[in-house]
Short mmCIF file of C-alpha atoms and ligand atoms in Angstrom, two decimals:
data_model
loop_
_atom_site.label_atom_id
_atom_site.label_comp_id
_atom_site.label_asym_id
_atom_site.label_seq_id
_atom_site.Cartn_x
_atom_site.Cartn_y
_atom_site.Cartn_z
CA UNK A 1 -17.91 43.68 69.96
CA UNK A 2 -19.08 47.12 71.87
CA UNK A 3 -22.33 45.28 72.26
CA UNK A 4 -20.80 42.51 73.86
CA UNK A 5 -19.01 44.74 75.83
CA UNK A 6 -21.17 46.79 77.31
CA UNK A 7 -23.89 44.06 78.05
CA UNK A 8 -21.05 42.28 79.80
CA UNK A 9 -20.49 45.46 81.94
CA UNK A 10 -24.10 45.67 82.66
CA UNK A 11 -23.72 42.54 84.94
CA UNK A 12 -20.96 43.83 87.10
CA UNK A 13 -21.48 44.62 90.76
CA UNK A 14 -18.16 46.57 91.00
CA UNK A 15 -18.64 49.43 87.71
CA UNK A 16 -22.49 49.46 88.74
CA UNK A 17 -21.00 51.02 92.49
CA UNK A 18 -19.18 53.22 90.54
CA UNK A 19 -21.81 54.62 88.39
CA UNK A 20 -24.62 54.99 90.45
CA UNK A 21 -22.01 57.37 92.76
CA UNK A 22 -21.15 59.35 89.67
CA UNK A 23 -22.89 62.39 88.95
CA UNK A 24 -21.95 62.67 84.68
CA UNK A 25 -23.20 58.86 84.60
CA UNK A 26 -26.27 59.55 86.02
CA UNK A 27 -27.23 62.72 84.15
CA UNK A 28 -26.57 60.48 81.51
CA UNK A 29 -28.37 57.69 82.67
CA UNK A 30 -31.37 60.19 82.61
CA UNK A 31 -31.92 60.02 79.57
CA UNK A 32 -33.65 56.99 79.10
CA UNK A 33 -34.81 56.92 82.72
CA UNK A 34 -37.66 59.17 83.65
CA UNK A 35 -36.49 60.25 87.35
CA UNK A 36 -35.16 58.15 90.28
CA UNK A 37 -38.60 58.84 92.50
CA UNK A 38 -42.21 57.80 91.73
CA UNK A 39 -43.53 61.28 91.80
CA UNK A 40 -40.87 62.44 88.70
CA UNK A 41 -42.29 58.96 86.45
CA UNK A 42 -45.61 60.30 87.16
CA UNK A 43 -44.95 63.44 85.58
CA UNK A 44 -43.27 62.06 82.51
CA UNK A 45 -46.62 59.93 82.07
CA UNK A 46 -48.40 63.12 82.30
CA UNK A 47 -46.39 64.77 79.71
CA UNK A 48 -46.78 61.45 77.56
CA UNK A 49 -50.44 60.98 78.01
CA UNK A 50 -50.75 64.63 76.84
CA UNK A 51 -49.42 63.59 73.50
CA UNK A 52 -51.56 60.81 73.39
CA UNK A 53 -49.34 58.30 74.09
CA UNK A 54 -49.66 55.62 76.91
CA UNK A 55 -46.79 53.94 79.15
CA UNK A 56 -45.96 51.33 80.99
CA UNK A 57 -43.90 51.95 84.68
CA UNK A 58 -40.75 50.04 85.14
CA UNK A 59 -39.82 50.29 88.66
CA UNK A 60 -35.65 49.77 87.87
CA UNK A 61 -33.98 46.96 89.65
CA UNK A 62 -33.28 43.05 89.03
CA UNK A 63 -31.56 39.85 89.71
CA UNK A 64 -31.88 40.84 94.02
CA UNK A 65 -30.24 39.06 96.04
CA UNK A 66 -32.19 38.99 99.26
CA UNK A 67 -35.92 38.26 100.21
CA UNK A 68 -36.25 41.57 101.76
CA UNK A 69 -35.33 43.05 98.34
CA UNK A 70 -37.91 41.11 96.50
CA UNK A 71 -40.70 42.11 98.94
CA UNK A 72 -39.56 45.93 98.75
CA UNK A 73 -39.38 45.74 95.15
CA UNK A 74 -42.88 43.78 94.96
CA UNK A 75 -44.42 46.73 97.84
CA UNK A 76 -42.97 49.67 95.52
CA UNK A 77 -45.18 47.71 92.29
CA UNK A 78 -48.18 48.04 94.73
CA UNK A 79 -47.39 51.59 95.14
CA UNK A 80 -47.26 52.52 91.63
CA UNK A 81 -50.62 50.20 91.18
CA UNK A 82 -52.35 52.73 93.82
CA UNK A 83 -50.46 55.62 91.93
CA UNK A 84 -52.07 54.71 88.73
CA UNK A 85 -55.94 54.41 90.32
CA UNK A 86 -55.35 57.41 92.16
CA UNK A 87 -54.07 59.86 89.41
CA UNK A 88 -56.02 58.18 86.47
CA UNK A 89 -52.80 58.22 84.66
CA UNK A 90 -53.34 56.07 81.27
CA UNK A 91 -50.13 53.62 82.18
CA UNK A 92 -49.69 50.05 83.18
CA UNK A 93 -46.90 48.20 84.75
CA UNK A 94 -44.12 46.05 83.46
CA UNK A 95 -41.72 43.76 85.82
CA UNK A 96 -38.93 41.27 86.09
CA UNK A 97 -39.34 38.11 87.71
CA UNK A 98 -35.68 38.08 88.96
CA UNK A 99 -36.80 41.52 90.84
CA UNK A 100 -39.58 39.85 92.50
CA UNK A 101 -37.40 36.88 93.76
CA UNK A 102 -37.06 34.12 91.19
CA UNK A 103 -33.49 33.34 92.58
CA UNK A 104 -33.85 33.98 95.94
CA UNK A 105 -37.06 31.46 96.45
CA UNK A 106 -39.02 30.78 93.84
CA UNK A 107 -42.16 30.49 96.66
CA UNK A 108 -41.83 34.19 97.46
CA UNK A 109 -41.48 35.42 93.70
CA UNK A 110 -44.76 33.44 93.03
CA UNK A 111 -46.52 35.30 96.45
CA UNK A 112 -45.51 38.92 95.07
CA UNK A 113 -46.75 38.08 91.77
CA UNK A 114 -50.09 36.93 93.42
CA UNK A 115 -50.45 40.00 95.05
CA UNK A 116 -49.70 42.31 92.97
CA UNK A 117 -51.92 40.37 90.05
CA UNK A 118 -55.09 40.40 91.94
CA UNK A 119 -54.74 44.95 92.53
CA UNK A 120 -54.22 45.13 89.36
CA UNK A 121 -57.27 43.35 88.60
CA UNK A 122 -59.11 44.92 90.76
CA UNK A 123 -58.01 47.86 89.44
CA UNK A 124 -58.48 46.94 86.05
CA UNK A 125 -54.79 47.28 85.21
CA UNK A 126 -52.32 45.07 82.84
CA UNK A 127 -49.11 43.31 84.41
CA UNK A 128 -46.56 42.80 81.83
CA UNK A 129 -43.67 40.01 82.93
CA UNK A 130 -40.00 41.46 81.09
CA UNK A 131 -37.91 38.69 79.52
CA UNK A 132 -34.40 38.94 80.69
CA UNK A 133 -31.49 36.27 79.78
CA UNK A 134 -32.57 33.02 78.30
CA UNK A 135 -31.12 31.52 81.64
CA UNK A 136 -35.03 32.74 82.45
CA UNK A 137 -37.38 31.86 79.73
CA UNK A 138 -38.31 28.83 80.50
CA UNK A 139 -38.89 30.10 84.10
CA UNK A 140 -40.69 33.36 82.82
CA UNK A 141 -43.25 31.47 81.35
CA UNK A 142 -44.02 28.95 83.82
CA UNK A 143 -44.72 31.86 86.15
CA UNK A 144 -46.96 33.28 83.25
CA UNK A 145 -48.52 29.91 82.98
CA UNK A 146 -48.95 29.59 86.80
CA UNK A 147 -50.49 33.01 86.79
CA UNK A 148 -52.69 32.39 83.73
CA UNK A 149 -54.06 28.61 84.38
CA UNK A 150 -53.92 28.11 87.82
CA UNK A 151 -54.88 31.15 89.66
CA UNK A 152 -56.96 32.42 86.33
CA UNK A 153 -55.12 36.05 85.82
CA UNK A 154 -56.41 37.29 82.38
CA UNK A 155 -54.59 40.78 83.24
CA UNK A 156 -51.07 39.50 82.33
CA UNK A 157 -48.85 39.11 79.64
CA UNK A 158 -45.32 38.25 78.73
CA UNK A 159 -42.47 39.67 76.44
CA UNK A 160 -41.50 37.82 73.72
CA UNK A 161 -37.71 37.99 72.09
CA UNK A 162 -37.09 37.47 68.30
CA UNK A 163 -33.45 37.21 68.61
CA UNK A 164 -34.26 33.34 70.13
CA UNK A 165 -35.11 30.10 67.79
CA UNK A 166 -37.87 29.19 70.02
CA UNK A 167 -39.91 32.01 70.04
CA UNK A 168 -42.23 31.54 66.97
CA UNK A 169 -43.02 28.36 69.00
CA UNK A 170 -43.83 30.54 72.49
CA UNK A 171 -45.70 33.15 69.97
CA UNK A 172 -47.74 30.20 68.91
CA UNK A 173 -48.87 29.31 72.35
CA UNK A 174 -49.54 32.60 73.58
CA UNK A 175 -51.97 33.26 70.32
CA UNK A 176 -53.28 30.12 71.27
CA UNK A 177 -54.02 31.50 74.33
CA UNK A 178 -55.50 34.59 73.73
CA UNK A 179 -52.04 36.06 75.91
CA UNK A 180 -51.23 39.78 74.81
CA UNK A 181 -47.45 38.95 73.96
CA UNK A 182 -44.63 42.49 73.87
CA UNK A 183 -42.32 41.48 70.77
CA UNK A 184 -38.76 42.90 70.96
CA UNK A 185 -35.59 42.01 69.56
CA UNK A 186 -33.97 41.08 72.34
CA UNK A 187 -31.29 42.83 74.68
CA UNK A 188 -28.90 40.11 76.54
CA UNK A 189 -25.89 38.38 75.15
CA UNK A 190 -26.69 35.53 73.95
CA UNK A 191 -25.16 32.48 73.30
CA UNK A 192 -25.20 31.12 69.03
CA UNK A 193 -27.19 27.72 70.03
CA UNK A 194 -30.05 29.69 71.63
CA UNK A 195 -30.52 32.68 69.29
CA UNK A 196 -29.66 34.20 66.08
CA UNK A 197 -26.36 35.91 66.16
CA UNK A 198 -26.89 37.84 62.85
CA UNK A 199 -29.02 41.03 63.07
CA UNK A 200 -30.23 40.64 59.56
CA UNK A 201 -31.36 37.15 60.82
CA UNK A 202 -33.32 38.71 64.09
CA UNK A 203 -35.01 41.51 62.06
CA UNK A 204 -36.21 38.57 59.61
CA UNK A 205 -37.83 36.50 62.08
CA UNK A 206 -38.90 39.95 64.18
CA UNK A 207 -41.41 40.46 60.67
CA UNK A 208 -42.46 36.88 60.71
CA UNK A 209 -43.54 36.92 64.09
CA UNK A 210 -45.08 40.22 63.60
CA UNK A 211 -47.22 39.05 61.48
CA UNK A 212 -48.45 35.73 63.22
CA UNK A 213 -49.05 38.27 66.08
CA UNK A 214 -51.07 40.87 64.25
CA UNK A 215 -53.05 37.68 62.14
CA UNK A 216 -53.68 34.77 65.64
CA UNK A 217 -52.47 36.84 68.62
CA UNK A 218 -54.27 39.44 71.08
CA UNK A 219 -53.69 43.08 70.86
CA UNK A 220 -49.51 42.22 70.67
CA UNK A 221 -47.14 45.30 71.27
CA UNK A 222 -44.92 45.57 68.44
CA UNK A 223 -41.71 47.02 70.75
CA UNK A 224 -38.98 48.51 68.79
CA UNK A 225 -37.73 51.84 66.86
CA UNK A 226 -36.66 49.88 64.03
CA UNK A 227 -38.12 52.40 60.95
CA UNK A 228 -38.32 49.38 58.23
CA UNK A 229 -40.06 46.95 60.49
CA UNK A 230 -42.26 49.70 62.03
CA UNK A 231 -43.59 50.62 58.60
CA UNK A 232 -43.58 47.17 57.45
CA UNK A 233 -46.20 46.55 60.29
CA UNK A 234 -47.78 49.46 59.28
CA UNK A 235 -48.40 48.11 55.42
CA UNK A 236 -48.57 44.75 56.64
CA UNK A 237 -51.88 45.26 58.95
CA UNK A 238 -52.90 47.61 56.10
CA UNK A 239 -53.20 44.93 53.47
CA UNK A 240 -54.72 42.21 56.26
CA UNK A 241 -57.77 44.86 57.01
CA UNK A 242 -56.09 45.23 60.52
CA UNK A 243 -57.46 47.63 61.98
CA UNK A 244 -54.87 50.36 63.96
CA UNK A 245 -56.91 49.30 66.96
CA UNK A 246 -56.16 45.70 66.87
CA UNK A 247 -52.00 46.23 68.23
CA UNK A 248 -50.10 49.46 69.67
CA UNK A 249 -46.92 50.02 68.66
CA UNK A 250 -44.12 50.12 72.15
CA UNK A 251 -41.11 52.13 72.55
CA UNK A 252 -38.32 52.80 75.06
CA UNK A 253 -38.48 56.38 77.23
CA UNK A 254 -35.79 59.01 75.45
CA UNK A 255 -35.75 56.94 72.35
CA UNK A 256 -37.18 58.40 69.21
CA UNK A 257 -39.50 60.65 70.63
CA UNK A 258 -40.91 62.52 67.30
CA UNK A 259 -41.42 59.01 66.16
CA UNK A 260 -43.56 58.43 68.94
CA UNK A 261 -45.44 61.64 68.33
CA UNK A 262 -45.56 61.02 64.30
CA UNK A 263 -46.87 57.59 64.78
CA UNK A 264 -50.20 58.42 67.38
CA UNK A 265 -50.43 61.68 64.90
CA UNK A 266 -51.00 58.94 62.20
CA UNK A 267 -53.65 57.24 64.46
CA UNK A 268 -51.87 54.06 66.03
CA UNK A 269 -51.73 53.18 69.46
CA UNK A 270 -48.57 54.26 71.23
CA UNK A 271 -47.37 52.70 74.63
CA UNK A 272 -43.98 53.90 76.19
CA UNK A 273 -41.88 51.80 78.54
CA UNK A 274 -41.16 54.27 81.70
CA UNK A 275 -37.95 53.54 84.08
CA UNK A 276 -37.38 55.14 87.21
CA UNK A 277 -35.77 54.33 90.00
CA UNK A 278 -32.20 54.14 91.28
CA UNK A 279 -31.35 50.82 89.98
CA UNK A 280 -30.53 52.36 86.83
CA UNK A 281 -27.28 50.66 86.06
CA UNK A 282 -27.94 47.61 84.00
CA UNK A 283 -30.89 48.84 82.34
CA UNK A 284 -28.45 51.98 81.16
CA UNK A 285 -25.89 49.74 80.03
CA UNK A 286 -28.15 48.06 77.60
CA UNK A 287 -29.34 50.94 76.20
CA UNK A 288 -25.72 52.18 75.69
CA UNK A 289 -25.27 48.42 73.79
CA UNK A 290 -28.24 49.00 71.78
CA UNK A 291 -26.89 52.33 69.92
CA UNK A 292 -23.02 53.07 69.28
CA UNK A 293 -23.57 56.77 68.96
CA UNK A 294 -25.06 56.47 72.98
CA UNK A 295 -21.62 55.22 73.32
CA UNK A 296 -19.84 58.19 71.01
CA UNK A 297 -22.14 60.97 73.10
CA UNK A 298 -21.29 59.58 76.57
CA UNK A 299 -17.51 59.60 76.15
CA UNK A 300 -17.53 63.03 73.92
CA UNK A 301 -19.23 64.74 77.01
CA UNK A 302 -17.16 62.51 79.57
CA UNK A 303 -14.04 63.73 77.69
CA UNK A 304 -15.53 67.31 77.40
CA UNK A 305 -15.20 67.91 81.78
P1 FDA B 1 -32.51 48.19 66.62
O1 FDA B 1 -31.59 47.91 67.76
O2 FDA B 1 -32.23 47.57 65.30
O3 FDA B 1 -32.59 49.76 66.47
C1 FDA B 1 -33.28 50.39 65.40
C2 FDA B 1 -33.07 51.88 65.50
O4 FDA B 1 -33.71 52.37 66.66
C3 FDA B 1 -31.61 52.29 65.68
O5 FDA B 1 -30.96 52.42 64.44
C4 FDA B 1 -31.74 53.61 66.40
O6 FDA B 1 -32.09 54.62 65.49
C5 FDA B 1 -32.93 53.36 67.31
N1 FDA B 1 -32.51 52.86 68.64
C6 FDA B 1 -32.60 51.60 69.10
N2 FDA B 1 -32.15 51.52 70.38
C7 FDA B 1 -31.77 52.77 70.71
C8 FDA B 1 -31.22 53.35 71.88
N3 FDA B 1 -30.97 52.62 72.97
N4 FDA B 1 -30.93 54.66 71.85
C9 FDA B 1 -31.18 55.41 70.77
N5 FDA B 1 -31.71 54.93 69.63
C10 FDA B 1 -31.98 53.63 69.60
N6 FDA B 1 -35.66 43.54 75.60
C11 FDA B 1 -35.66 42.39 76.31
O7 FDA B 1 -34.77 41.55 76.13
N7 FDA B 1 -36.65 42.14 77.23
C12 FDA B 1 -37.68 43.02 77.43
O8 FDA B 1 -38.55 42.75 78.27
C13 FDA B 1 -37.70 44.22 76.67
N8 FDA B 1 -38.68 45.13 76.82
C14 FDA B 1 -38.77 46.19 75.92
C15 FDA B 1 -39.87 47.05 75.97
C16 FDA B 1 -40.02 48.04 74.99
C17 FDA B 1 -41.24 48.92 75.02
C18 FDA B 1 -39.02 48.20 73.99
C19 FDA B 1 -39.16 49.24 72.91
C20 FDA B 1 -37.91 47.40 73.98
C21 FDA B 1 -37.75 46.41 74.96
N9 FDA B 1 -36.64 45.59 74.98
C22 FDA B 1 -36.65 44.45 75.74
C23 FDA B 1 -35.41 45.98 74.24
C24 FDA B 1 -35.32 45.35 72.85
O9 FDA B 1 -35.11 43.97 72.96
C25 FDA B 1 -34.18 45.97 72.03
O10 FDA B 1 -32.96 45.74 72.65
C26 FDA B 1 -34.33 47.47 71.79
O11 FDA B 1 -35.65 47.83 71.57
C27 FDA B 1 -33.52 47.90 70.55
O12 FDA B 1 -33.98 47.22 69.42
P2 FDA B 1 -34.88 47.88 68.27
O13 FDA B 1 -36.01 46.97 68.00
O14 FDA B 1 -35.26 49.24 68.61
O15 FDA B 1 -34.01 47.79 66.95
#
């Protein structure tokens, strides 16, 4: 029900206005999002390569309305490509389709993505397309396919959910490929007749597809904090002769942070998904969905003024 709730407040216009103009939301809000400038996401990297750990940038913002909001969103990606080169910071970049214009003109999405594709080859950095709704799935990947067959972009990758019924099928293709696939649960509301609506169900087929991932696929991130399924990968790859090499395990910014430390200490591969940016809204809501007791700290401190 809270779940529900809150990813239903994540999509409205009205409660975002108020949040992002709220100072206790936002210092909240900073916890899972590294800073609301460029410069401050830099330094978190910093502080995460230091531990060993790599990240990913998300540049915070989706489903824009306007063209000029694509192409700013798509010029601020091109930014953080340069940032990247320039600092030799160990991070790559992660998007969202609807960011880049999918539903303002499907034309102009498909331009950014060029451009930004081809610097980060050049650079010899990794694009990673989000999945948002299932409304976009179908969409996400034909982009992905676009990108992959037709203009021959080996540097990109997708994000896989295992809270959908059609994802082993997806996994299966993008093994096929050779396409580096992120799996996560899966953070939208979603409707019974296109994913699982039981979390014991979700974690099940998360393990499956784990393991056709670590067996056929290409170095796959295994995204989530999940304890059992995180040492079930662990034991899993163990008895396969995986080597730790082989995957990297993928977390959220501000979410089980001694994890992250314990689990490069142990020698895996650690990546860590960086937000910043003042579109923090939505992305905040979902992480409030994700974990009751975000829920329980917010309103004790909200209470506490
Ligand atoms: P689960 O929700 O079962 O949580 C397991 C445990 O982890 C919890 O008991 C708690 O201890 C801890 N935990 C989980 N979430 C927490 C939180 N917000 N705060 C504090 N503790 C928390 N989704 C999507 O639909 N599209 C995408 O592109 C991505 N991308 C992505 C990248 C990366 C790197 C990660 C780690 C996750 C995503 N996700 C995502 C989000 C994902 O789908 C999922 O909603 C969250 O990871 C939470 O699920 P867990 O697998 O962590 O398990």
């Amino acid at each position: 029900m809270l779940r529900q709730s809150f990813l239903t407040m994540s999509n409205s216009r009205e409660l975002q206005n108020v949040a992002l103009h709220n100072g206790t939301a936002r210092k909240f809000a900073l916890r899972f999002v590294a800073g609301e400038t460029l410069q401050q996401a830099v330094r978190a990297i910093v502080e995460l390569n230091r531990n060993g750990i790599t990240a990913t940038f998300d540049h915070l913002g989706e489903n824009i309305t306007t063209a000029a909001a694509a192409t700013a969103a798509a010029a601020a990606y091109m930014d953080v490509l340069e940032t990247i080169a320039r600092t030799g910071i160990k991070s790559n970049i992660s998007l969202k389709l609807t960011q880049m214009g999918l539903d303002v003109d499907e034309e102009l999405s498909l331009k950014n993505m060029l451009t930004i594709c081809s610097r980060a080859r050049e650079l010899d950095i990794f694009v990673r397309l989000d999945m948002e709704s299932s409304a976009y799935t179908e969409r996400t990947l034909a982009m992905f396919r676009k990108l992959w067959h037709e203009s021959g972009y080996r540097n990109v990758g997708v994000v896989l959910q295992a809270y959908l019924y059609r994802t082993e099928e997806d996994v299966r293709e993008m093994n096929s490929l050779g396409a580096r696939v992120r799996l996560c649960k899966g953070a939208y509301n979603e409707p019974a007749d296109v994913a699982f609506p039981k979390k014991a169900d979700v974690d099940a087929n998360y393990a499956k597809l784990m393991r056709l991932l670590l067996k056929e696929g290409t170095y796959p991130g295994i995204a989530t904090h999940d304890e059992r399924l995180i040492e079930y990968t662990k034991r899993f790859a163990a008895r396969q002769g995986i080597g730790a090499d082989k995957f990297e395990f993928q977390m959220l910014y501000g979410v089980r942070r001694e994890l992250q430390v314990e689990l490069v200490r142990q020698g895996y591969n650690m990546r860590v998904y960086v937000p910043y940016g003042q579109e923090w809204y939505a992305y905040f809501m979902r992480r409030l969905a994700e974990r009751p007791a975000n829920v329980v700290f917010v309103l004790g401190n909200l209470l506490k003024r």
